[in-house]
């Protein structure tokens, strides 16, 4: 496991899927050669709720459900401003 500083979610209003993909990329994920398990990426519960509300506000219920399905998990023990990367959050692939 590794604790890192949390990147900022950018451009949620303009492009919700790109905002989430870019957030994961800023953590070190390379979408061209790696698979991602978003449930092994944890943020604080407070940040998760704030971000989910933004997705809901800008894109309605479908935006909130998108974030719930593909966004990171949350945990009350994670400090705000941090991300916990659990073992196996990225998986290298050989094509």
Coordinates of C-alpha atoms in Angstrom, one line a residue:
X1 CA 0.0 0.0 0.0
X2 CA 1.1 3.5 -0.7
X3 CA -0.3 6.9 0.5
X4 CA 0.1 9.8 -1.9
X5 CA -1.2 13.3 -2.3
X6 CA -4.6 13.5 -3.9
X7 CA -4.7 15.1 -7.3
X8 CA -7.5 17.6 -8.1
X9 CA -10.5 16.5 -10.2
X10 CA -10.4 18.9 -13.2
X11 CA -13.0 19.6 -15.8
X12 CA -15.8 17.6 -14.3
X13 CA -18.3 20.0 -15.8
X14 CA -17.0 19.8 -19.3
X15 CA -16.1 16.2 -19.6
X16 CA -16.8 13.9 -16.7
X17 CA -15.2 10.7 -18.1
X18 CA -12.0 12.5 -19.2
X19 CA -11.9 14.2 -15.7
X20 CA -11.9 10.8 -14.0
X21 CA -9.4 9.2 -16.5
X22 CA -7.0 12.1 -16.1
X23 CA -7.3 11.9 -12.4
X24 CA -6.2 8.2 -12.4
X25 CA -3.4 9.1 -14.9
X26 CA -2.1 11.7 -12.6
X27 CA -1.7 9.0 -10.0
X28 CA 0.6 7.1 -12.4
X29 CA -1.8 4.9 -14.3
X30 CA -0.9 4.3 -18.0
X31 CA -4.1 3.4 -19.8
X32 CA -2.3 2.1 -22.8
X33 CA -0.5 -0.7 -21.0
X34 CA -2.2 -1.2 -17.7
X35 CA -5.6 -2.2 -16.3
X36 CA -7.0 -0.4 -13.3
X37 CA -9.0 -1.5 -10.3
X38 CA -10.7 1.6 -9.0
X39 CA -11.9 -0.1 -5.8
X40 CA -8.2 -0.4 -4.8
X41 CA -7.9 3.4 -5.0
X42 CA -9.2 5.0 -1.8
X43 CA -9.9 8.7 -1.0
X44 CA -11.4 10.3 2.1
X45 CA -15.1 9.9 2.6
X46 CA -15.5 13.7 2.7
X47 CA -13.7 14.1 -0.7
X48 CA -15.7 11.2 -2.2
X49 CA -19.0 12.8 -1.2
X50 CA -17.9 16.2 -2.5
X51 CA -16.8 14.8 -5.8
X52 CA -19.9 12.7 -6.2
X53 CA -22.0 15.8 -5.5
X54 CA -20.2 17.7 -8.3
X55 CA -20.8 14.9 -10.7
X56 CA -24.5 14.9 -9.7
X57 CA -24.7 18.7 -9.9
X58 CA -23.2 19.0 -13.4
X59 CA -24.6 15.8 -15.0
X60 CA -27.6 14.7 -12.9
X61 CA -28.1 11.3 -11.4
X62 CA -26.3 9.6 -14.3
X63 CA -23.2 11.6 -13.4
X64 CA -23.3 10.5 -9.8
X65 CA -23.9 6.9 -10.8
X66 CA -20.9 7.1 -13.2
X67 CA -18.7 8.3 -10.4
X68 CA -20.0 5.7 -8.0
X69 CA -19.3 2.9 -10.5
X70 CA -15.9 4.0 -11.9
X71 CA -14.5 6.4 -9.3
X72 CA -12.3 5.6 -6.4
X73 CA -13.6 4.0 -3.2
X74 CA -13.7 5.9 0.1
X75 CA -12.7 5.2 3.6
X76 CA -13.2 7.2 6.8
X77 CA -9.6 6.6 7.8
X78 CA -8.1 8.2 4.8
X79 CA -7.0 11.8 5.5
X80 CA -8.5 14.5 3.3
X81 CA -6.0 15.4 0.5
X82 CA -4.6 11.9 0.4
X83 CA -5.1 8.8 -1.7
X84 CA -4.4 5.2 -0.6
X85 CA -3.2 3.0 -3.4
X86 CA -3.7 -0.6 -2.5
X87 CA -1.6 -3.4 -3.9
X88 CA -3.0 -4.4 -7.3
X89 CA -4.6 -1.0 -8.2
X90 CA -2.8 -1.2 -11.5
X91 CA -2.0 -4.3 -13.4
X92 CA 0.5 -4.4 -16.2
X93 CA -0.6 -6.2 -19.4
X94 CA 1.3 -7.8 -22.2
X95 CA -0.5 -7.8 -25.4

